[in-house]
PDB file of C-alpha atoms in Angstrom:
ATOM      1  CA  MET R  23      24.746 -49.371  11.850  1.00 60.00           C
ATOM      2  CA  PRO R  24      22.351 -46.614  11.037  1.00 92.00           C
ATOM      3  CA  HIS R  25      18.470 -47.220  11.359  1.00 91.00           C
ATOM      4  CA  VAL R  26      15.518 -44.388  10.735  1.00 93.00           C
ATOM      5  CA  GLN R  27      11.910 -44.773  12.256  1.00 95.00           C
ATOM      6  CA  ILE R  28       9.810 -44.118   9.366  1.00 94.00           C
ATOM      7  CA  ASN R  29       6.214 -45.246   8.759  1.00 93.00           C
ATOM      8  CA  ASP R  30       6.263 -46.862  11.901  1.00 92.00           C
ATOM      9  CA  ILE R  31       8.982 -49.470  11.715  1.00 96.00           C
ATOM     10  CA  ASP R  32      12.973 -49.171  11.972  1.00 97.00           C
ATOM     11  CA  LEU R  33      14.182 -49.335   8.548  1.00 98.00           C
ATOM     12  CA  PHE R  34      18.045 -49.959   8.356  1.00 98.00           C
ATOM     13  CA  TYR R  35      20.161 -48.892   5.766  1.00 98.00           C
ATOM     14  CA  ASP R  36      23.691 -48.721   4.568  1.00 97.00           C
ATOM     15  CA  ILE R  37      25.783 -45.260   2.505  1.00 97.00           C
ATOM     16  CA  LYS R  38      29.005 -46.106   0.935  1.00 97.00           C
ATOM     17  CA  GLY R  39      31.146 -44.209  -1.449  1.00 96.00           C
ATOM     18  CA  THR R  40      30.698 -40.713  -2.758  1.00 94.00           C
ATOM     19  CA  GLY R  41      29.091 -38.847  -5.761  1.00 95.00           C
ATOM     20  CA  LYS R  42      25.416 -38.736  -7.288  1.00 96.00           C
ATOM     21  CA  PRO R  43      23.039 -40.979  -4.816  1.00 98.00           C
ATOM     22  CA  LEU R  44      22.345 -44.521  -5.923  1.00 98.00           C
ATOM     23  CA  VAL R  45      19.708 -46.501  -4.153  1.00 98.00           C
ATOM     24  CA  LEU R  46      20.129 -50.420  -4.592  1.00 98.00           C
ATOM     25  CA  ILE R  47      16.588 -52.267  -3.451  1.00 98.00           C
ATOM     26  CA  SER R  48      17.083 -56.003  -2.580  1.00 98.00           C
ATOM     27  CA  GLY R  49      14.745 -58.703  -3.786  1.00 98.00           C
ATOM     28  CA  PHE R  50      12.737 -61.326  -2.088  1.00 98.00           C
ATOM     29  CA  LEU R  51      14.431 -63.261   0.715  1.00 96.00           C
ATOM     30  CA  CYS R  52      17.360 -60.853   0.491  1.00 97.00           C
ATOM     31  CA  ASP R  53      18.409 -57.750   2.637  1.00 97.00           C
ATOM     32  CA  HIS R  54      21.289 -55.136   1.641  1.00 98.00           C
ATOM     33  CA  THR R  55      24.137 -57.549   1.868  1.00 97.00           C
ATOM     34  CA  TYR R  56      22.999 -59.009  -1.389  1.00 97.00           C
ATOM     35  CA  TRP R  57      24.646 -56.766  -2.931  1.00 98.00           C
ATOM     36  CA  SER R  58      28.151 -56.780  -1.441  1.00 97.00           C
ATOM     37  CA  ILE R  59      29.787 -58.291  -4.565  1.00 96.00           C
ATOM     38  CA  LEU R  60      29.180 -55.070  -6.463  1.00 96.00           C
ATOM     39  CA  MET R  61      30.018 -52.255  -4.334  1.00 97.00           C
ATOM     40  CA  SER R  62      33.298 -52.126  -4.831  1.00 95.00           C
ATOM     41  CA  HIS R  63      32.599 -51.113  -8.249  1.00 94.00           C
ATOM     42  CA  LEU R  64      29.364 -48.944  -7.934  1.00 96.00           C
ATOM     43  CA  THR R  65      31.117 -47.072  -4.827  1.00 96.00           C
ATOM     44  CA  LYS R  66      34.066 -45.119  -6.760  1.00 93.00           C
ATOM     45  CA  ASN R  67      31.326 -43.091  -8.854  1.00 93.00           C
ATOM     46  CA  TYR R  68      28.197 -42.745  -6.627  1.00 96.00           C
ATOM     47  CA  GLN R  69      26.967 -42.135  -3.209  1.00 98.00           C
ATOM     48  CA  VAL R  70      25.736 -46.220  -2.395  1.00 98.00           C
ATOM     49  CA  ILE R  71      22.410 -46.677  -0.139  1.00 98.00           C
ATOM     50  CA  ARG R  72      21.526 -49.931   0.239  1.00 98.00           C
ATOM     51  CA  VAL R  73      18.391 -50.535   2.168  1.00 98.00           C
ATOM     52  CA  ASP R  74      16.904 -53.856   4.236  1.00 98.00           C
ATOM     53  CA  ASN R  75      13.488 -53.923   3.331  1.00 98.00           C
ATOM     54  CA  ARG R  76      11.278 -53.903   5.965  1.00 97.00           C
ATOM     55  CA  GLY R  77      11.214 -56.725   8.035  1.00 96.00           C
ATOM     56  CA  MET R  78      14.511 -58.158   6.296  1.00 97.00           C
ATOM     57  CA  GLY R  79      17.662 -58.280   7.792  1.00 97.00           C
ATOM     58  CA  ARG R  80      17.808 -55.448  10.483  1.00 97.00           C
ATOM     59  CA  SER R  81      14.472 -53.968   9.679  1.00 98.00           C
ATOM     60  CA  SER R  82      11.791 -54.417  11.667  1.00 96.00           C
ATOM     61  CA  ALA R  83       8.077 -54.909  10.176  1.00 92.00           C
ATOM     62  CA  ILE R  84       5.036 -54.953  11.994  1.00 88.00           C
ATOM     63  CA  ASP R  85       2.972 -58.304  11.743  1.00 89.00           C
ATOM     64  CA  LYS R  86       0.374 -57.569   9.535  1.00 90.00           C
ATOM     65  CA  PRO R  87      -0.462 -57.359   6.079  1.00 93.00           C
ATOM     66  CA  TYR R  88       1.753 -54.366   3.604  1.00 95.00           C
ATOM     67  CA  ASN R  89       2.357 -54.039  -0.300  1.00 97.00           C
ATOM     68  CA  ILE R  90       4.522 -53.284  -2.644  1.00 98.00           C
ATOM     69  CA  LEU R  91       3.860 -49.895  -2.370  1.00 98.00           C
ATOM     70  CA  HIS R  92       4.459 -49.634   1.271  1.00 97.00           C
ATOM     71  CA  MET R  93       8.051 -50.571   0.830  1.00 98.00           C
ATOM     72  CA  ALA R  94       8.259 -48.289  -2.108  1.00 98.00           C
ATOM     73  CA  ASP R  95       6.810 -45.105   0.648  1.00 98.00           C
ATOM     74  CA  ASP R  96       9.651 -46.586   3.127  1.00 98.00           C
ATOM     75  CA  ILE R  97      12.508 -45.790   0.356  1.00 98.00           C
ATOM     76  CA  ALA R  98      10.760 -42.503  -0.398  1.00 98.00           C
ATOM     77  CA  ALA R  99      10.568 -41.549   3.101  1.00 98.00           C
ATOM     78  CA  LEU R 100      13.826 -42.467   3.993  1.00 98.00           C
ATOM     79  CA  LEU R 101      15.718 -40.302   1.045  1.00 98.00           C
ATOM     80  CA  ARG R 102      13.489 -37.258   2.492  1.00 97.00           C
ATOM     81  CA  LYS R 103      15.154 -38.169   6.080  1.00 97.00           C
ATOM     82  CA  LEU R 104      18.280 -38.303   4.240  1.00 97.00           C
ATOM     83  CA  GLY R 105      17.916 -34.842   2.720  1.00 97.00           C
ATOM     84  CA  ILE R 106      18.270 -36.721  -0.939  1.00 98.00           C
ATOM     85  CA  ASN R 107      15.785 -34.849  -3.260  1.00 97.00           C
ATOM     86  CA  GLN R 108      16.545 -37.345  -5.880  1.00 97.00           C
ATOM     87  CA  ALA R 109      18.339 -40.428  -6.765  1.00 98.00           C
ATOM     88  CA  GLN R 110      19.151 -43.255  -9.521  1.00 98.00           C
ATOM     89  CA  ILE R 111      17.144 -46.165  -8.282  1.00 98.00           C
ATOM     90  CA  ILE R 112      18.244 -49.712  -9.081  1.00 98.00           C
ATOM     91  CA  GLY R 113      15.843 -52.522  -8.072  1.00 98.00           C
ATOM     92  CA  HIS R 114      16.484 -56.475  -8.480  1.00 98.00           C
ATOM     93  CA  SER R 115      13.583 -59.026  -8.270  1.00 98.00           C
ATOM     94  CA  MET R 116      11.268 -57.739  -5.777  1.00 98.00           C
ATOM     95  CA  GLY R 117      13.171 -54.717  -5.859  1.00 98.00           C
ATOM     96  CA  GLY R 118      12.339 -53.920  -8.873  1.00 98.00           C
ATOM     97  CA  GLN R 119       8.654 -54.381  -8.271  1.00 98.00           C
ATOM     98  CA  ILE R 120       9.351 -51.627  -5.182  1.00 98.00           C
ATOM     99  CA  ALA R 121      11.741 -49.381  -7.710  1.00 98.00           C
ATOM    100  CA  GLN R 122       8.416 -49.247 -10.231  1.00 98.00           C
ATOM    101  CA  GLU R 123       6.233 -47.935  -7.594  1.00 98.00           C
ATOM    102  CA  LEU R 124       8.830 -45.633  -6.186  1.00 98.00           C
ATOM    103  CA  ALA R 125       9.099 -44.313  -9.810  1.00 98.00           C
ATOM    104  CA  LEU R 126       5.087 -44.206 -10.328  1.00 98.00           C
ATOM    105  CA  ALA R 127       4.289 -42.410  -6.768  1.00 98.00           C
ATOM    106  CA  TYR R 128       7.349 -40.521  -6.696  1.00 98.00           C
ATOM    107  CA  PRO R 129       8.273 -39.714  -9.966  1.00 98.00           C
ATOM    108  CA  GLU R 130      10.317 -36.469  -8.689  1.00 98.00           C
ATOM    109  CA  ILE R 131      12.601 -38.729  -7.023  1.00 97.00           C
ATOM    110  CA  VAL R 132      13.521 -40.782  -9.442  1.00 98.00           C
ATOM    111  CA  GLU R 133      16.072 -39.694 -11.753  1.00 97.00           C
ATOM    112  CA  LYS R 134      16.714 -42.913 -13.519  1.00 97.00           C
ATOM    113  CA  LEU R 135      15.569 -46.217 -13.434  1.00 98.00           C
ATOM    114  CA  ILE R 136      17.289 -49.650 -13.854  1.00 98.00           C
ATOM    115  CA  LEU R 137      15.039 -52.866 -13.319  1.00 98.00           C
ATOM    116  CA  ILE R 138      16.832 -56.220 -13.159  1.00 98.00           C
ATOM    117  CA  SER R 139      15.565 -59.840 -13.074  1.00 98.00           C
ATOM    118  CA  THR R 140      11.981 -58.228 -12.417  1.00 98.00           C
ATOM    119  CA  TRP R 141       8.331 -57.982 -13.626  1.00 98.00           C
ATOM    120  CA  ALA R 142       5.033 -55.715 -14.169  1.00 98.00           C
ATOM    121  CA  LYS R 143       2.743 -59.050 -13.134  1.00 97.00           C
ATOM    122  CA  PRO R 144       3.968 -61.933 -11.918  1.00 98.00           C
ATOM    123  CA  ASP R 145       2.192 -64.742 -13.682  1.00 98.00           C
ATOM    124  CA  PHE R 146       0.346 -68.115 -12.626  1.00 98.00           C
ATOM    125  CA  ARG R 147       3.759 -69.980 -12.235  1.00 98.00           C
ATOM    126  CA  LEU R 148       5.650 -66.946 -10.830  1.00 98.00           C
ATOM    127  CA  CYS R 149       3.089 -66.914  -7.814  1.00 98.00           C
ATOM    128  CA  SER R 150       2.895 -70.501  -7.708  1.00 98.00           C
ATOM    129  CA  ILE R 151       6.525 -70.311  -6.867  1.00 98.00           C
ATOM    130  CA  ILE R 152       6.807 -67.710  -4.648  1.00 98.00           C
ATOM    131  CA  SER R 153       3.232 -69.310  -2.600  1.00 98.00           C
ATOM    132  CA  THR R 154       5.252 -72.201  -2.285  1.00 98.00           C
ATOM    133  CA  TRP R 155       8.947 -70.872  -0.758  1.00 98.00           C
ATOM    134  CA  SER R 156       6.255 -68.824   1.541  1.00 97.00           C
ATOM    135  CA  GLU R 157       4.925 -71.782   2.654  1.00 97.00           C
ATOM    136  CA  LEU R 158       8.231 -74.096   3.337  1.00 97.00           C
ATOM    137  CA  ALA R 159       9.231 -71.024   5.206  1.00 96.00           C
ATOM    138  CA  GLY R 160      10.094 -72.377   8.695  1.00 93.00           C
ATOM    139  CA  LYS R 161       8.660 -75.994   8.099  1.00 96.00           C
ATOM    140  CA  ILE R 162      12.214 -77.478   6.710  1.00 96.00           C
ATOM    141  CA  ASP R 163      15.560 -76.327   7.767  1.00 94.00           C
ATOM    142  CA  LEU R 164      17.171 -73.657   6.335  1.00 95.00           C
ATOM    143  CA  ALA R 165      19.868 -75.886   4.234  1.00 96.00           C
ATOM    144  CA  LEU R 166      17.146 -77.714   2.751  1.00 97.00           C
ATOM    145  CA  TYR R 167      15.060 -74.678   2.096  1.00 97.00           C
ATOM    146  CA  GLN R 168      18.160 -73.274   0.533  1.00 97.00           C
ATOM    147  CA  LYS R 169      18.648 -76.285  -1.737  1.00 96.00           C
ATOM    148  CA  THR R 170      15.359 -76.307  -2.892  1.00 97.00           C
ATOM    149  CA  ILE R 171      15.043 -72.512  -4.171  1.00 97.00           C
ATOM    150  CA  LEU R 172      18.940 -72.119  -5.778  1.00 97.00           C
ATOM    151  CA  PRO R 173      18.216 -74.427  -8.553  1.00 97.00           C
ATOM    152  CA  TRP R 174      15.785 -71.484  -9.794  1.00 98.00           C
ATOM    153  CA  ILE R 175      18.317 -68.547  -9.119  1.00 98.00           C
ATOM    154  CA  TYR R 176      21.658 -69.757 -11.100  1.00 98.00           C
ATOM    155  CA  THR R 177      22.723 -71.046 -14.052  1.00 98.00           C
ATOM    156  CA  GLU R 178      23.714 -74.801 -14.783  1.00 97.00           C
ATOM    157  CA  GLU R 179      27.589 -73.088 -15.313  1.00 96.00           C
ATOM    158  CA  PHE R 180      27.162 -71.679 -12.366  1.00 97.00           C
ATOM    159  CA  TYR R 181      26.259 -74.681 -10.214  1.00 95.00           C
ATOM    160  CA  ASN R 182      29.020 -76.549 -11.933  1.00 95.00           C
ATOM    161  CA  ILE R 183      31.401 -74.344 -10.034  1.00 96.00           C
ATOM    162  CA  PRO R 184      33.250 -76.914  -7.245  1.00 96.00           C
ATOM    163  CA  ASP R 185      31.692 -75.505  -3.858  1.00 96.00           C
ATOM    164  CA  MET R 186      29.997 -72.862  -4.802  1.00 96.00           C
ATOM    165  CA  ILE R 187      26.777 -73.770  -3.701  1.00 96.00           C
ATOM    166  CA  ASP R 188      27.830 -75.294  -1.108  1.00 97.00           C
ATOM    167  CA  MET R 189      28.684 -72.088   0.037  1.00 97.00           C
ATOM    168  CA  LEU R 190      26.220 -70.218  -0.382  1.00 96.00           C
ATOM    169  CA  ILE R 191      24.002 -72.470   1.601  1.00 97.00           C
ATOM    170  CA  ASN R 192      26.718 -72.267   4.279  1.00 97.00           C
ATOM    171  CA  MET R 193      26.645 -68.670   4.474  1.00 96.00           C
ATOM    172  CA  ALA R 194      22.590 -68.644   4.419  1.00 95.00           C
ATOM    173  CA  VAL R 195      22.686 -71.221   7.142  1.00 95.00           C
ATOM    174  CA  ASN R 196      24.883 -68.936   9.133  1.00 96.00           C
ATOM    175  CA  TYR R 197      23.244 -65.605   8.816  1.00 95.00           C
ATOM    176  CA  ASN R 198      22.734 -63.407  11.605  1.00 95.00           C
ATOM    177  CA  PHE R 199      19.920 -62.098  10.295  1.00 95.00           C
ATOM    178  CA  PRO R 200      17.539 -64.577   8.566  1.00 94.00           C
ATOM    179  CA  PRO R 201      13.770 -63.595   7.793  1.00 94.00           C
ATOM    180  CA  LEU R 202      11.077 -64.630   9.906  1.00 94.00           C
ATOM    181  CA  PRO R 203       8.582 -66.392   8.117  1.00 96.00           C
ATOM    182  CA  GLN R 204       5.901 -64.380   8.979  1.00 96.00           C
ATOM    183  CA  THR R 205       7.948 -61.783   7.118  1.00 96.00           C
ATOM    184  CA  ILE R 206       8.510 -63.952   4.075  1.00 97.00           C
ATOM    185  CA  TRP R 207       4.800 -65.107   4.117  1.00 97.00           C
ATOM    186  CA  HIS R 208       3.704 -61.007   3.650  1.00 97.00           C
ATOM    187  CA  HIS R 209       6.544 -60.185   1.254  1.00 98.00           C
ATOM    188  CA  SER R 210       5.445 -63.309  -0.943  1.00 98.00           C
ATOM    189  CA  GLN R 211       1.300 -62.207  -0.797  1.00 98.00           C
ATOM    190  CA  ALA R 212       2.955 -58.629  -1.837  1.00 98.00           C
ATOM    191  CA  ILE R 213       4.542 -60.122  -4.527  1.00 98.00           C
ATOM    192  CA  ILE R 214       1.349 -61.973  -6.094  1.00 98.00           C
ATOM    193  CA  ALA R 215      -1.026 -58.914  -5.399  1.00 98.00           C
ATOM    194  CA  SER R 216       1.662 -56.192  -7.378  1.00 97.00           C
ATOM    195  CA  ASN R 217       0.476 -55.237 -10.640  1.00 98.00           C
ATOM    196  CA  THR R 218       2.032 -52.309 -12.433  1.00 98.00           C
ATOM    197  CA  PHE R 219       1.153 -53.138 -15.892  1.00 98.00           C
ATOM    198  CA  ASP R 220      -1.312 -50.692 -16.986  1.00 98.00           C
ATOM    199  CA  ARG R 221       0.570 -47.903 -15.417  1.00 98.00           C
ATOM    200  CA  LEU R 222       4.250 -48.272 -17.062  1.00 98.00           C
ATOM    201  CA  LYS R 223       3.420 -45.901 -19.616  1.00 97.00           C
ATOM    202  CA  TYR R 224       3.997 -43.256 -16.578  1.00 98.00           C
ATOM    203  CA  ILE R 225       6.950 -44.103 -16.015  1.00 98.00           C
ATOM    204  CA  ASP R 226       8.866 -41.231 -17.693  1.00 95.00           C
ATOM    205  CA  CYS R 227      12.361 -41.391 -16.241  1.00 97.00           C
ATOM    206  CA  PRO R 228      15.379 -43.085 -18.320  1.00 97.00           C
ATOM    207  CA  THR R 229      15.126 -46.837 -17.558  1.00 98.00           C
ATOM    208  CA  GLN R 230      17.142 -50.202 -18.328  1.00 98.00           C
ATOM    209  CA  ILE R 231      15.809 -53.278 -17.768  1.00 98.00           C
ATOM    210  CA  ILE R 232      18.343 -56.040 -17.497  1.00 98.00           C
ATOM    211  CA  VAL R 233      17.282 -59.427 -17.391  1.00 98.00           C
ATOM    212  CA  GLY R 234      19.944 -62.692 -17.690  1.00 98.00           C
ATOM    213  CA  GLN R 235      19.221 -65.065 -21.282  1.00 98.00           C
ATOM    214  CA  GLU R 236      19.124 -68.236 -18.937  1.00 98.00           C
ATOM    215  CA  ASP R 237      16.493 -66.974 -16.059  1.00 98.00           C
ATOM    216  CA  ILE R 238      14.466 -69.311 -15.529  1.00 98.00           C
ATOM    217  CA  LEU R 239      12.408 -67.753 -12.688  1.00 98.00           C
ATOM    218  CA  THR R 240      11.392 -64.009 -14.246  1.00 98.00           C
ATOM    219  CA  PRO R 241      12.195 -65.215 -17.841  1.00 98.00           C
ATOM    220  CA  VAL R 242      12.935 -63.103 -20.821  1.00 98.00           C
ATOM    221  CA  LYS R 243       9.481 -62.185 -21.662  1.00 98.00           C
ATOM    222  CA  PHE R 244       8.668 -60.429 -18.690  1.00 98.00           C
ATOM    223  CA  ALA R 245      11.400 -57.926 -19.625  1.00 98.00           C
ATOM    224  CA  TYR R 246      10.129 -57.206 -22.861  1.00 98.00           C
ATOM    225  CA  GLU R 247       6.853 -57.021 -21.485  1.00 98.00           C
ATOM    226  CA  LEU R 248       8.692 -53.893 -19.461  1.00 98.00           C
ATOM    227  CA  SER R 249      10.630 -52.645 -21.814  1.00 98.00           C
ATOM    228  CA  GLN R 250       7.698 -52.446 -24.464  1.00 97.00           C
ATOM    229  CA  ASN R 251       5.658 -50.553 -22.440  1.00 98.00           C
ATOM    230  CA  ILE R 252       8.152 -47.812 -20.776  1.00 98.00           C
ATOM    231  CA  ALA R 253       8.880 -44.921 -22.738  1.00 95.00           C
ATOM    232  CA  ASN R 254      12.234 -44.568 -22.161  1.00 90.00           C
ATOM    233  CA  GLY R 255      12.879 -48.399 -21.746  1.00 96.00           C
ATOM    234  CA  GLU R 256      16.251 -49.777 -22.847  1.00 97.00           C
ATOM    235  CA  LEU R 257      16.035 -53.524 -22.692  1.00 98.00           C
ATOM    236  CA  VAL R 258      19.504 -55.360 -22.569  1.00 98.00           C
ATOM    237  CA  ILE R 259      19.612 -59.662 -22.428  1.00 98.00           C
ATOM    238  CA  LEU R 260      22.719 -60.811 -20.920  1.00 98.00           C
ATOM    239  CA  GLU R 261      23.875 -64.144 -22.346  1.00 96.00           C
ATOM    240  CA  LYS R 262      25.228 -66.834 -19.876  1.00 95.00           C
ATOM    241  CA  CYS R 263      23.233 -65.195 -16.776  1.00 97.00           C
ATOM    242  CA  GLY R 264      20.185 -66.441 -14.300  1.00 98.00           C
ATOM    243  CA  HIS R 265      18.231 -65.071 -12.063  1.00 98.00           C
ATOM    244  CA  GLY R 266      20.879 -64.327  -9.554  1.00 98.00           C
ATOM    245  CA  ILE R 267      22.924 -62.438 -11.852  1.00 97.00           C
ATOM    246  CA  VAL R 268      24.113 -59.993  -9.134  1.00 97.00           C
ATOM    247  CA  ILE R 269      25.893 -62.722  -7.265  1.00 97.00           C
ATOM    248  CA  GLU R 270      26.742 -64.521 -11.040  1.00 96.00           C
ATOM    249  CA  SER R 271      27.886 -62.096 -12.933  1.00 96.00           C
ATOM    250  CA  PRO R 272      28.853 -58.938 -11.031  1.00 96.00           C
ATOM    251  CA  GLU R 273      31.433 -57.604 -13.318  1.00 96.00           C
ATOM    252  CA  ILE R 274      29.342 -57.776 -16.427  1.00 96.00           C
ATOM    253  CA  LEU R 275      26.119 -56.342 -14.322  1.00 97.00           C
ATOM    254  CA  ALA R 276      28.473 -53.504 -13.135  1.00 96.00           C
ATOM    255  CA  SER R 277      30.220 -52.668 -16.922  1.00 96.00           C
ATOM    256  CA  THR R 278      25.892 -52.775 -18.255  1.00 97.00           C
ATOM    257  CA  ILE R 279      24.694 -50.324 -15.114  1.00 97.00           C
ATOM    258  CA  SER R 280      27.720 -48.128 -15.461  1.00 95.00           C
ATOM    259  CA  LYS R 281      27.691 -47.706 -19.705  1.00 95.00           C
ATOM    260  CA  PHE R 282      23.796 -46.862 -19.002  1.00 96.00           C
ATOM    261  CA  LEU R 283      24.550 -44.281 -16.065  1.00 94.00           C
ATOM    262  CA  ASN R 284      27.194 -42.647 -17.876  1.00 90.00           C
ATOM    263  CA  SER R 285      25.716 -42.336 -20.954  1.00 84.00           C
ATOM    264  CA  LEU R 286      23.292 -40.190 -19.796  1.00 63.00           C
ATOM    265  CA  GLU R 287      25.631 -37.621 -18.124  1.00 67.00           C
ATOM    266  CA  LYS R 288      26.856 -36.642 -21.839  1.00 48.00           C
TER     267      LYS R 288
END
């Protein structure tokens, strides 16, 4: 599996498909495998690049504070290493924060931007949730940790699918590359400190903002805020979807993404 040495870390990435480069940036507690269900939809038309954010999955990290911009710098450095001058960028949750910072710091790189279940500035409730998840990491077993988190991620309808939640918990417990507590801590602090609100007006690339109508972790108000302050922002609210839309509704999400990207090719 490919790694690159950049910014004093060993960054893992995965490339599949052919076509225009499309970068997928994962959120808090997730690595590149979070996008696996979407891959068959996206690799038909794009060269899909998935990344493990620093400290996650198979990417290393120095055990010291870093912020969302540092993780955006990692993406930019990776693309330079790959010889890619411009790409379409998709970020989910914390990955959406990274994608915003990438578009602000490296506008020449970001051709189109898709922000899923994300925000400009976390409110007090979201900060409290993220902080609590960080504090619990390593103090309770992984199964209980997942049971604490998952109700915030998925809808009631998804929970009612027989054995689905148990399957997700078992996958997390048996995963070979779980994040270390210190990584979870550093990521949580990066999330809490991040704020792009006053700079959203400087994002000038075509941007799609997607949110699930039933997202209780990062509710619709965050998406409205993004769409109202990004000049070329298009808001899409998907019914019967929660925060974990990538896992819960991959076909609907893939269709929404493709329509946006394809419409800009005409």
